[in-house]
XYZ file of C-alpha atoms in Angstrom:
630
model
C 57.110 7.527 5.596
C 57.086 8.360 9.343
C 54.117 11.094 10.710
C 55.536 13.359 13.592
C 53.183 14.258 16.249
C 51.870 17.479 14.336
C 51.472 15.068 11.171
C 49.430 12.820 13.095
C 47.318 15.027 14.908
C 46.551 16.949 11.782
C 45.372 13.328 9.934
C 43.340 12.222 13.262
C 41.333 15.389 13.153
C 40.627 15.408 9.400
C 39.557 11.581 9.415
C 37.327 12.233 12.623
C 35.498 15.207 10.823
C 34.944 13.249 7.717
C 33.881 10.189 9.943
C 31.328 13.153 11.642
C 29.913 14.276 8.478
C 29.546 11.063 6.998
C 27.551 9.907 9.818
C 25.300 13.570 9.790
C 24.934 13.125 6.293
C 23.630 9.356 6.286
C 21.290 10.308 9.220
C 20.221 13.283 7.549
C 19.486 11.786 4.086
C 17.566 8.761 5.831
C 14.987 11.329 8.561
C 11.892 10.904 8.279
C 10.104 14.385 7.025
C 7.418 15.235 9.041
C 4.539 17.713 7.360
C 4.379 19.789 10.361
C 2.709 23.073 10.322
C 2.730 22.891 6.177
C -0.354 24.143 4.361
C -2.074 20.318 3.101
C -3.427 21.481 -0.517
C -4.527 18.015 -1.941
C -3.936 14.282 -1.712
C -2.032 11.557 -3.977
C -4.654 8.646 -4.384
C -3.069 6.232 -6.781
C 0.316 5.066 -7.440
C 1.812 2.601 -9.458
C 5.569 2.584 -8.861
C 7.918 5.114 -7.011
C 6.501 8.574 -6.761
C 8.484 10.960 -4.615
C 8.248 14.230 -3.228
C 10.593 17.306 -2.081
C 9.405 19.943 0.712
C 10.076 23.460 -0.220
C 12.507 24.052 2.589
C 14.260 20.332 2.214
C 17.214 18.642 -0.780
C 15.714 15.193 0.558
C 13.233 13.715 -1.842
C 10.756 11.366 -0.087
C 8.757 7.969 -1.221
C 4.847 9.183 -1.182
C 2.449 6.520 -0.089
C -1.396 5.806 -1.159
C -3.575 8.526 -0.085
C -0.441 10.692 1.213
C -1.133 14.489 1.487
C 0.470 17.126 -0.438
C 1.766 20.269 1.291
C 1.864 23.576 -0.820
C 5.359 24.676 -2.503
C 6.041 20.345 -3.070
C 8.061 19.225 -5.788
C 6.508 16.022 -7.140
C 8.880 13.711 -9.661
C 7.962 10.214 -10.507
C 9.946 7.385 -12.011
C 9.718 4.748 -14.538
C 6.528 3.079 -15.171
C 5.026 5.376 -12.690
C 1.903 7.302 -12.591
C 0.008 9.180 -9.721
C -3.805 10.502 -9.896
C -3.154 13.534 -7.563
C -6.764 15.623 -6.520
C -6.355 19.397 -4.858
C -9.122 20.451 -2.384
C -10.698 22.432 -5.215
C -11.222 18.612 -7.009
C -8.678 20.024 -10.147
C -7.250 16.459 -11.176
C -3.662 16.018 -12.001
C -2.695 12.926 -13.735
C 0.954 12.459 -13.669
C 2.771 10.074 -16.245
C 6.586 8.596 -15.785
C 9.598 10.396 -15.844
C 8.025 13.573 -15.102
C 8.324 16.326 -12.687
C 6.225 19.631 -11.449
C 6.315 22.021 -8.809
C 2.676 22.972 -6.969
C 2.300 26.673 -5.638
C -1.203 27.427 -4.338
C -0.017 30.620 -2.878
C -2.664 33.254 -3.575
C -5.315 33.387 -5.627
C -3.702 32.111 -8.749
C -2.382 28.599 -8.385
C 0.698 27.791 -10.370
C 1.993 24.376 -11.376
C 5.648 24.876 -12.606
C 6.203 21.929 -15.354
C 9.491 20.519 -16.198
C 9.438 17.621 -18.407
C 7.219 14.673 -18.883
C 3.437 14.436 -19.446
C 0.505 15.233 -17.408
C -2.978 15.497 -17.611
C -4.556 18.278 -15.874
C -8.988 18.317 -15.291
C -9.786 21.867 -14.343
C -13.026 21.750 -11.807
C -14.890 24.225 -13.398
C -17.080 25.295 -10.399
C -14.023 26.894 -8.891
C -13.583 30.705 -10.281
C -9.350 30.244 -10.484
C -7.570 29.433 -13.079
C -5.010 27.122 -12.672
C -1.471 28.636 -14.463
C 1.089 26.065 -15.491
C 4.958 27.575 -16.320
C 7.056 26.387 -18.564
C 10.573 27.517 -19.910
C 8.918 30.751 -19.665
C 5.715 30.605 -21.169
C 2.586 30.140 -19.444
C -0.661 28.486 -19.735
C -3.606 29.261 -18.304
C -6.158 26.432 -17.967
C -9.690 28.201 -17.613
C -11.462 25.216 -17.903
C -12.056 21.807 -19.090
C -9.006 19.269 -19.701
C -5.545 19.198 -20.707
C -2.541 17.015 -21.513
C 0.528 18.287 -22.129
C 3.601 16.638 -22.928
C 7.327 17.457 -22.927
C 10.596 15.545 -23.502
C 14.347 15.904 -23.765
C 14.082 15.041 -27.730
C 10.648 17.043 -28.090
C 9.439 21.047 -27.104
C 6.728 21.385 -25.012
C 3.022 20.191 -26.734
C -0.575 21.432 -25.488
C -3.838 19.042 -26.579
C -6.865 20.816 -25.062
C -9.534 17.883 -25.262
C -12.369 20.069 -23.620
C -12.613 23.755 -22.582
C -10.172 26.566 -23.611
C -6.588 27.424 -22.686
C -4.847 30.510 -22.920
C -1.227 30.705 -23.759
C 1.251 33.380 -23.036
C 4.622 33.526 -24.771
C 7.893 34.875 -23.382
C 7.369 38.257 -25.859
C 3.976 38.658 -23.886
C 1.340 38.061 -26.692
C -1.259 35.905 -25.677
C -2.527 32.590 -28.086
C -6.217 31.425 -27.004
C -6.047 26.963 -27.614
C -9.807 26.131 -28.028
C -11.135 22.563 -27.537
C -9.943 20.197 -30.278
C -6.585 21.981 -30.971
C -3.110 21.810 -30.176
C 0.059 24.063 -29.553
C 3.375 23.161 -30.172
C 5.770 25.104 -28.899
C 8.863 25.677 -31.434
C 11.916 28.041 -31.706
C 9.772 30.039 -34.390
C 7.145 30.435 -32.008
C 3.728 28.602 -31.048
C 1.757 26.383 -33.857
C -1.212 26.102 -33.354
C -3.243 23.554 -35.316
C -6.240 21.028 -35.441
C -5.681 18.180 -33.566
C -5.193 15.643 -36.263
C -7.171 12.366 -34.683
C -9.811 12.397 -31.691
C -9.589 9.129 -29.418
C -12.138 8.286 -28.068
C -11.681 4.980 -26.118
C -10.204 3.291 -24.343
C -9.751 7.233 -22.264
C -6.822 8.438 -20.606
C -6.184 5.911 -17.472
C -8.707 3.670 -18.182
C -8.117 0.153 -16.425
C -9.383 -3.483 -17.886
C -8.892 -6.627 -16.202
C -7.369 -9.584 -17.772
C -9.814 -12.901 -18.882
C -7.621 -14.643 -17.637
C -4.219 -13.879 -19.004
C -5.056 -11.279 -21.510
C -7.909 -8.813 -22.482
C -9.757 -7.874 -25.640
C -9.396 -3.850 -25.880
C -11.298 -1.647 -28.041
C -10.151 1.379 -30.198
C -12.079 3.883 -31.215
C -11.342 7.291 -32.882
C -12.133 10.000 -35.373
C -9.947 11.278 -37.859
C -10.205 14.764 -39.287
C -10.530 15.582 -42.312
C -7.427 16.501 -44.138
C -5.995 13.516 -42.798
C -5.522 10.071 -44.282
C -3.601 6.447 -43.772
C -4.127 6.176 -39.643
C -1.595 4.067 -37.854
C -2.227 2.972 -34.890
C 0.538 2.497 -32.170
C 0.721 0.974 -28.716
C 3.754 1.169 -26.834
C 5.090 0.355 -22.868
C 6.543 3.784 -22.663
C 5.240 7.242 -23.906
C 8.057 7.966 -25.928
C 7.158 5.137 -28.099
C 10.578 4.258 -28.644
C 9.962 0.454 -27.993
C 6.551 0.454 -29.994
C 4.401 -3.256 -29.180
C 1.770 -2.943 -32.251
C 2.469 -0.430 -35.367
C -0.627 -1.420 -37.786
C -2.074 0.450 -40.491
C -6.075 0.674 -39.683
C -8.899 1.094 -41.830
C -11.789 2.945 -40.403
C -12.226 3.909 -37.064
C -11.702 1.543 -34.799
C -9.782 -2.068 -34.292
C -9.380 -4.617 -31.279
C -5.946 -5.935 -29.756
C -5.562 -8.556 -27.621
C -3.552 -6.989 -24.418
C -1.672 -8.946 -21.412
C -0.636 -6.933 -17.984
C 0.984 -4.208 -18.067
C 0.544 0.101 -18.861
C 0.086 0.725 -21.983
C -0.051 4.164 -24.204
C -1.364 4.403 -27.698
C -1.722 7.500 -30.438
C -2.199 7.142 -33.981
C -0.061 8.913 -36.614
C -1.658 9.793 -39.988
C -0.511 11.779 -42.816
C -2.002 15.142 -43.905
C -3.247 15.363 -47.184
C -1.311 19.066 -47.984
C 1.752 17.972 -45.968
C 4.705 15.391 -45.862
C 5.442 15.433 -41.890
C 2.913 12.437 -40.287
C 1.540 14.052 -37.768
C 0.222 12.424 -34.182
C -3.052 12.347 -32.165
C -2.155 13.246 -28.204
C -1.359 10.139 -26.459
C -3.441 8.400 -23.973
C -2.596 5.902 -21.549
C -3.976 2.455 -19.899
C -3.365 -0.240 -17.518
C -4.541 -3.830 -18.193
C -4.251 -6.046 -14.920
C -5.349 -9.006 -13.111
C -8.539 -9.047 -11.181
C -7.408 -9.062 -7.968
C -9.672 -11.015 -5.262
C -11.704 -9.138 -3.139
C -13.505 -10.109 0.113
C -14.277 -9.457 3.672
C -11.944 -11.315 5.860
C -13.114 -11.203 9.184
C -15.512 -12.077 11.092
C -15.782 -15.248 9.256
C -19.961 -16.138 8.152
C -21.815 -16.906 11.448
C -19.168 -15.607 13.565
C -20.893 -15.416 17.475
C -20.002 -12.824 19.746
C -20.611 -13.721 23.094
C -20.861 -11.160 26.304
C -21.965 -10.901 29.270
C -22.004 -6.990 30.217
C -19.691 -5.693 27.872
C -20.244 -4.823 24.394
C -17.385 -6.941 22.158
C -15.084 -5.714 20.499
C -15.724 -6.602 16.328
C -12.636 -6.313 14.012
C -14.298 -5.936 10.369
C -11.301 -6.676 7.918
C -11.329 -6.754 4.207
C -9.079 -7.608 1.179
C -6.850 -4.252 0.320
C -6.558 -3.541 -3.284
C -4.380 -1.762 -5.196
C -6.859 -0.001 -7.675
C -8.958 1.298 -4.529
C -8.405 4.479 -3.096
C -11.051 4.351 -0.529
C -13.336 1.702 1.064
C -17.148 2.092 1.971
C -18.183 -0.032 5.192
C -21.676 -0.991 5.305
C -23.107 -2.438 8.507
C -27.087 -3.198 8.376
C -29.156 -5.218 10.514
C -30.976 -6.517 7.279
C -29.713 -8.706 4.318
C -30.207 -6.351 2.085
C -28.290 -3.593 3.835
C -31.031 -1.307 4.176
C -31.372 1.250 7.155
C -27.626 0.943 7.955
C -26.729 1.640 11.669
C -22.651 2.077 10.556
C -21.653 3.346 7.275
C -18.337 5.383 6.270
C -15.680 6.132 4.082
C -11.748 4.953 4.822
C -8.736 4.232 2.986
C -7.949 1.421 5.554
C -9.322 -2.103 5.082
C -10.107 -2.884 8.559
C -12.249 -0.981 11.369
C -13.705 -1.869 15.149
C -16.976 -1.197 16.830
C -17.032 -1.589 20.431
C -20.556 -0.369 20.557
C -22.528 -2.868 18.417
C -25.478 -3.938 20.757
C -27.116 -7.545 20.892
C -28.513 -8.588 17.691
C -27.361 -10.141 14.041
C -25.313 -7.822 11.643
C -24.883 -7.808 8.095
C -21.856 -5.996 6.071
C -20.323 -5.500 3.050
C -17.504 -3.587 1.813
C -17.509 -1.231 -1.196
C -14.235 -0.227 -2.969
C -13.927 3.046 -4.912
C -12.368 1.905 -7.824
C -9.049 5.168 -8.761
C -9.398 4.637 -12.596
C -12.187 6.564 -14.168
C -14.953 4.710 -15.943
C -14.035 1.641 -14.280
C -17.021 0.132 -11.724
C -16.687 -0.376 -8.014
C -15.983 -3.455 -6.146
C -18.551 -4.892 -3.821
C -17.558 -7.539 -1.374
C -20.007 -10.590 -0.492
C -22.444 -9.821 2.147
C -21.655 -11.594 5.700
C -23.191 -12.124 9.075
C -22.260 -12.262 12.000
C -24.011 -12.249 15.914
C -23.521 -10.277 19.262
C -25.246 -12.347 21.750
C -25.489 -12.176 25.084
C -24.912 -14.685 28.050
C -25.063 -15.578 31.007
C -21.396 -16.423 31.544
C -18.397 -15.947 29.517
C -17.261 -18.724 27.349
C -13.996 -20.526 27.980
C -10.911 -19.351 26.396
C -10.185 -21.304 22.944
C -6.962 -22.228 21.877
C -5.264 -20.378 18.796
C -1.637 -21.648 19.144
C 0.527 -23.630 19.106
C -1.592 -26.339 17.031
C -2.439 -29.358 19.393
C 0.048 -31.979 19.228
C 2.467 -29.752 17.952
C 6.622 -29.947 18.553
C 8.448 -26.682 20.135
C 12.145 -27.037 19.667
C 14.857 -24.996 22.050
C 15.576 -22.807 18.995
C 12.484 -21.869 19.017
C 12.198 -20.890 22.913
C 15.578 -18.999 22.830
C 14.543 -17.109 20.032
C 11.104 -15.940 22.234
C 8.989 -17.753 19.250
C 7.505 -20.474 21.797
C 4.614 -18.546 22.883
C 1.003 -19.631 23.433
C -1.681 -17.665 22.320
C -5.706 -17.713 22.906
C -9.176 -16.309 21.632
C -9.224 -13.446 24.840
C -12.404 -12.082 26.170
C -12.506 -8.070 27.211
C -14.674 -8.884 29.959
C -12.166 -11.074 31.679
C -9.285 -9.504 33.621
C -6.748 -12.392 34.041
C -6.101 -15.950 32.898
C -4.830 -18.613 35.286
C -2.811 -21.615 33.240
C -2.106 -24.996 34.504
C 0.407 -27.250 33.393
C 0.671 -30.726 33.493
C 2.378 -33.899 32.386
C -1.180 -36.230 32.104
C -4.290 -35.420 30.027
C -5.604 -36.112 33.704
C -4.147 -32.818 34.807
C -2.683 -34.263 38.260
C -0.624 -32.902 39.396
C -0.118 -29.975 37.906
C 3.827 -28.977 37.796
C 3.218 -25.251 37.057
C 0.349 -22.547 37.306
C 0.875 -19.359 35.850
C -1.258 -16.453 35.977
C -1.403 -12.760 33.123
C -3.744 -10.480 32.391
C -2.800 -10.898 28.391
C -4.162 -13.550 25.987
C -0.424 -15.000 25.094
C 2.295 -16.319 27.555
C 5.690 -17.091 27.261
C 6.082 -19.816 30.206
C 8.831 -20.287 32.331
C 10.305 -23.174 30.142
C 13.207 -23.697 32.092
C 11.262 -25.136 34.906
C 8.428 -26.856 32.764
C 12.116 -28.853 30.683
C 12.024 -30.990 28.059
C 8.974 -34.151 27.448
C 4.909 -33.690 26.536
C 3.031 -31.267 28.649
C -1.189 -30.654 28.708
C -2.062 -27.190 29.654
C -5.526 -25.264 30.049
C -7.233 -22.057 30.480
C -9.449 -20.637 32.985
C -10.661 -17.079 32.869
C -11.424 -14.460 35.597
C -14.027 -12.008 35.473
C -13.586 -8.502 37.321
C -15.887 -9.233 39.544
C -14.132 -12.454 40.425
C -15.874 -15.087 39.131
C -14.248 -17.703 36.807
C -15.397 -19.381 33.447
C -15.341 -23.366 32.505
C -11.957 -24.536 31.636
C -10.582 -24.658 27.948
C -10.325 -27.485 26.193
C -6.855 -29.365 26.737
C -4.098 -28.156 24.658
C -1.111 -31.063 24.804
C 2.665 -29.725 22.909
C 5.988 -31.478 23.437
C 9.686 -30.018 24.121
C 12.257 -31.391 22.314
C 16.143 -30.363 21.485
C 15.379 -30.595 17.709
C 11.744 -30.761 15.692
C 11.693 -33.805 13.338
C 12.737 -33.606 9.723
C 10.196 -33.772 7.235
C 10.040 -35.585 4.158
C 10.504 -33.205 1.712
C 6.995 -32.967 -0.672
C 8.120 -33.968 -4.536
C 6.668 -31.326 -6.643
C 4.873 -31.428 -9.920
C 7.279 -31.253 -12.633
C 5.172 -28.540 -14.227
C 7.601 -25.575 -16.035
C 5.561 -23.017 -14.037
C 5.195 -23.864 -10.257
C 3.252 -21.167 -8.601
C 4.929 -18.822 -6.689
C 5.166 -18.784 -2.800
C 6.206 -16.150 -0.071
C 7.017 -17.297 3.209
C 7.359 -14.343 5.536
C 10.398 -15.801 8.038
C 10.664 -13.039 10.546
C 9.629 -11.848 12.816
C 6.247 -13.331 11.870
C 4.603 -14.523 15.283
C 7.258 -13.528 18.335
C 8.273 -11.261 20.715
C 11.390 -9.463 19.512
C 13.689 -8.411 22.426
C 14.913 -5.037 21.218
C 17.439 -4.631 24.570
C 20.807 -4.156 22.760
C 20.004 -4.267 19.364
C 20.890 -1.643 16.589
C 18.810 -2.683 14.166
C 14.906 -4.343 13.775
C 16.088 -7.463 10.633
C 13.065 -8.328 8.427
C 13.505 -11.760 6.428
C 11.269 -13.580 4.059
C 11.493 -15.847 1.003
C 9.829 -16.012 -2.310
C 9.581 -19.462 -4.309
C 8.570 -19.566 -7.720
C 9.686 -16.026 -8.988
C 12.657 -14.052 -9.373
C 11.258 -10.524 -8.177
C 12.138 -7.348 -9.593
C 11.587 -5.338 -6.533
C 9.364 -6.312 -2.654
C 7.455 -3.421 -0.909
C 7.507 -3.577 2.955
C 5.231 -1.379 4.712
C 5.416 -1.435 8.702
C 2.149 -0.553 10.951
C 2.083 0.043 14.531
C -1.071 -0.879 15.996
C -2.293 1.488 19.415
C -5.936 2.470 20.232
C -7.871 0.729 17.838
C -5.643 2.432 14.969
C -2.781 1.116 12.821
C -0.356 3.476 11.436
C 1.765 3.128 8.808
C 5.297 4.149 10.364
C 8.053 3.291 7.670
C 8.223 2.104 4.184
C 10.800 0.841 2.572
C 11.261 -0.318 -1.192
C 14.172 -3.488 -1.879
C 15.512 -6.042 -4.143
C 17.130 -8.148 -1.267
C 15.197 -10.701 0.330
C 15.737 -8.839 4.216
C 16.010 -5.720 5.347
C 17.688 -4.393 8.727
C 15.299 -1.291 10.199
C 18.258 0.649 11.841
C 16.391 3.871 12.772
C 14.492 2.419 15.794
C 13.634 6.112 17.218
C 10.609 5.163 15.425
C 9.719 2.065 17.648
C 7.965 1.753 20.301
C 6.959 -1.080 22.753
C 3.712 -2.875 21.653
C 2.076 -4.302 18.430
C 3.545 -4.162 14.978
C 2.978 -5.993 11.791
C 4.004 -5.758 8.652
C 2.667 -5.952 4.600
C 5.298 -7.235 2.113
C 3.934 -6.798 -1.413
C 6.428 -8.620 -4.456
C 6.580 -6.972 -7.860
C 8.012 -8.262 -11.636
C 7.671 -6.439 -14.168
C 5.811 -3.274 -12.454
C 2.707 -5.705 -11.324
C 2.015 -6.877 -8.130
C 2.391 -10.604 -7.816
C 2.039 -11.332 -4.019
C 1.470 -9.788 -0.659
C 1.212 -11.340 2.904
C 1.121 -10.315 6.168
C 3.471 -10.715 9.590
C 2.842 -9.559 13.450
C 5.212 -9.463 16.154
C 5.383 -7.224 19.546
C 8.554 -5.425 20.312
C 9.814 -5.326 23.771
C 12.760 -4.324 26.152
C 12.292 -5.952 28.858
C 10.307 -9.304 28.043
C 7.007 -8.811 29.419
C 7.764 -6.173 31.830
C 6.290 -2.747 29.965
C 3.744 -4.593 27.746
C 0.268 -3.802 28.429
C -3.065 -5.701 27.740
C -4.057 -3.071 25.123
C -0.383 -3.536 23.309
C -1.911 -6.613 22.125
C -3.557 -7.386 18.700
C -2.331 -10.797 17.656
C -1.809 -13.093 16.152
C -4.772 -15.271 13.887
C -5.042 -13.927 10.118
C -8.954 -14.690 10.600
C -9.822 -12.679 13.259
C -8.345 -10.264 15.362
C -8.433 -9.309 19.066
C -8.113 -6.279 20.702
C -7.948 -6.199 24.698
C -9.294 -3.020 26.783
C -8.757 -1.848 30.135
């Protein structure tokens, strides 16, 4: 069929509007929401999962982080095995199971909590005069104080358990029910019920945590039946609707022990009532059982020296981040024992510098608040480390490449051939000399930078083995020893290894590699997109967390997240890039646990070296890190 002009015209518009929209619409849909001037009413400490949140005034629902603030008006929904431990600025507690969904409205002096379906755990602070009013289908419930769960599904009406405290409940015809601690309401079509709660548990509590010994736990049950009620049950199931139940065992007494791998669990017990035929249920609490993950400071290593000269160092403290920690206490004593501390706060990052830490020996420790009640903090080992002064500063030490090592053309046209050294604050510039003798003569090139990495002019240096060394500059001129001689060779190709024959074992320990960009400088001039690439060996992942930081000013800030079941990842929105530092945290996940996480750095630039500054830099060792000021 042949278009006339008209025809086509008509067709070219509509296609270039659709094109339009589409391209509004995916731009739209992937913004990043910024809180601005939003009222912060609380904070989401813990979460296991995907937990995501919806602004008042947006339809975009948003990935929440650890320790992300909540704005008043949010929507909060979570997904499958999912839970979130979310704490207003009054300290209520809101416990928020899978599959379940709330809006928050502080507005006034009654706060509301509109619940939708799901289950969640509310813990009333009972210093604070408010109540806290919680809406549902049109009834409301009015929490004066103490705790309580309440539960709702598609196949189920809406259940109240008040385990401590009272609860009033208003019905759509306006009469008021009063739920007193140890009772329940159902809400049915004839009205509410409101009866005894048939079982008390008592252990293990709502969101308690135990750690595997190695590959599975011992847990205790405990509870108390009431009387009127006979033949307990007990069930444990991996979801809350109990619909795939794990253990359904008839108990005598009041308590039994199961053996438990990884993973969240809920339990209840059903019993029958002794006037009745219905079984009737306990309210349902939930735990996690989970390796104990490792948990030490990093860096400075034990003994670590400082040297200076007039200038303070700068000291990096990093620690092991774990996933049951909401917070981290730093400790920084000049005794063993950590008495009389000279630095001691709270953070939810697991790294923080001094630049102020005078002459002397320092001992630390790191202290992680544990999210999951009745479960103990973590305490790191105690290390040491010294701040002494010199006369002169030390020479520069070598951190890469390894000595001896091969650097192939891929890697120099890919801006991955870059030497890197231990820099010094107090030294302004570095002067390098190249040579093709360990007896330095004569040298074929000399470059100078005020950075502690290069990229040399490999074109001129060619192909063969080359020595190189180090000698730094002081502001006021004067130069330190030389390093210690660092020898490399160019070639076209790097040799093939042997490949290493492993074990024939059925289970071979699983490996993540992170490919890229992992030690470079990406050149971002005409790219559209910022690719991530790793590999995992051992394990077919369910899903991989990647979490991107930009480090500036002694800070790193987490700028994008992004959750994936691919192995890469292209970052197309680069208006959130900027020149500098990055790195980046990719965490791998089967079966809801956390298997592996490791860590890459790169530095983004436009123009080579042309923009980057001294204090850009924060690279590159895992063991310690260096920070260069101006």
């Amino acid at each position: 069929m042949n278009l006339d002009k008209r025809d086509r015209l008509v067709l070219f518009t509509l296609l270039s509007v659709a094109f339009l929209f589409s391209i509004l619409f995916y731009l739209d849909i992937n913004r990043k929401i910024g809180i601005g001037d939003r009222e912060v009413v609380g904070t989401i400490f813990f979460k296991n999962n995907i937990v995501q949140r919806k602004f008042e005034d947006e339809v975009i629902w948003e990935k929440l982080e650890n320790n992300s603030p909540l704005t008043n008006k949010d929507t909060i929904r979570s997904e499958a095995f999912s839970d979130a431990l979310i704490r207003l600025k009054d300290g209520t507690e809101i416990n928020i199971d899978e599959n379940s969904m709330f809006n928050l409205d502080l507005t006034g002096e009654e706060p509301n909590l509109e619940f939708t379906q799901g289950s969640l755990e509310v813990k009333k602070n009972d210093s604070q005069p408010n109540n806290i009013k919680i809406t549902s289908s049109g009834s409301e419930i009015n929490v004066d104080s103490g705790n309580v769960k309440i539960e709702r599904s598609k196949e189920r009406e809406l259940s109240i358990f008040v385990e401590k405290g009272k609860t009033t409940v208003k019905q759509k015809d306006g009469k008021s029910v009063a739920v007193e601690e140890g009772k329940k309401a159902e809400f049915k079509k004839t009205g509410i019920e409101i009866k005894k709660i048939p079982v008390v548990l008592v252990s293990p509590s709502s969101q308690k945590l135990f750690y595997t010994e190695p590959e599975d736990v011992s847990v205790h049950f405990q509870w108390k039946v009431e009387s009127g009620y006979e033949n307990p049950v007990l069930e444990i199931s991996r979801s809350p609707n109990f619909q795939l139940t794990l253990i359904n065992e008839k108990v005598e007494g009041n308590q039994a022990d199961f053996r438990l791998k990884e993973g969240t669990f809920y339990w209840r017990l059903k019993v029958k009532n002794k006037t009745g035929t219905d079984p009737e249920f306990s309210e349902i609490n939930k735990f996690f059982v989970t390796k104990r993950e490792s948990f030490q400071g990093e860096s400075p290593e034990q003994g670590t020296t400082f040297p200076f000269v007039q200038t303070y160092p700068l000291v990096t403290l990093t620690w092991t981040k774990l996933t049951t920690a909401n917070s981290y206490q730093l400790i920084v004593s000049h005794s063993p024992k950590l008495t009389n501390p000279i630095k001691q706060l709270e953070t939810t990052a697991n790294q923080i510098s001094y630049d102020d830490l005078k002459e002397g020996t320092y001992y630390w420790k790191v202290v992680a608040k544990s999210s999951f009640p009745d479960t103990k903090d973590r305490e790191s080992q105690v290390l040491s480390f010294i701040i002494k002064k010199q006369n002169t500063v030390p020479a520069p030490k070598w951190l890469r490449p390894a000595n001896g090592a091969e650097i192939s053309m891929d890697e120099i046209k890919q801006n991955q051939a870059i030497l890197i050294w231990d820099g010094n604050a107090e030294l302004k510039s570095y002067q390098l000399k190249f040579a093709k003798d360990s007896k330095m003569t004569p040298i074929v090139l000399s470059e100078e930078t005020g950075s502690n990495f290069l990229v040399p002019n490999w074109n001129q240096l060619g192909k063969g083995t080359f020595y190189v060394s180090i000698t730094g500059k002081s502001k006021e001129g004067k130069e330190t020893e030389s390093s210690s001689l660092l020898s490399f060779t160019v070639v076209d190709k790097k040799k093939k290894q042997e490949p290493v024959e492993e074990p024939n074992d059925s289970k071979q320990e699983p490996k993540l590699e992170m490919m890229s960009p992992n030690g470079t400088i990406v050149q971002m001039k005409g790219k559209t997109s910022l690719d991530f690439q790793w590999k995992v060996v051992g394990v077919v992942a369910d899903r991989y967390d990647l979490v991107l930081y930009q480090h500036t000013n002694d800070k790193k800030v987490a700028i994008y997240k992004i959750t994936t079941k691919d192995s890469k990842h292209n970052l197309k929105d680069l208006s959130i890039l900027d020149e500098g530092s990055f790195s980046w945290d990719l965490s791998v996940y089967k079966d809801s646990n956390l298997l592996l996480s490791r860590k890459g750095s790169f530095i983004l630039a436009l123009d080579q070296f042309k923009s980057l500054k001294p204090s850009d830099i924060e690279f590159i060792s895992p063991k310690r890190l260096y920070k260069e000021k101006r």
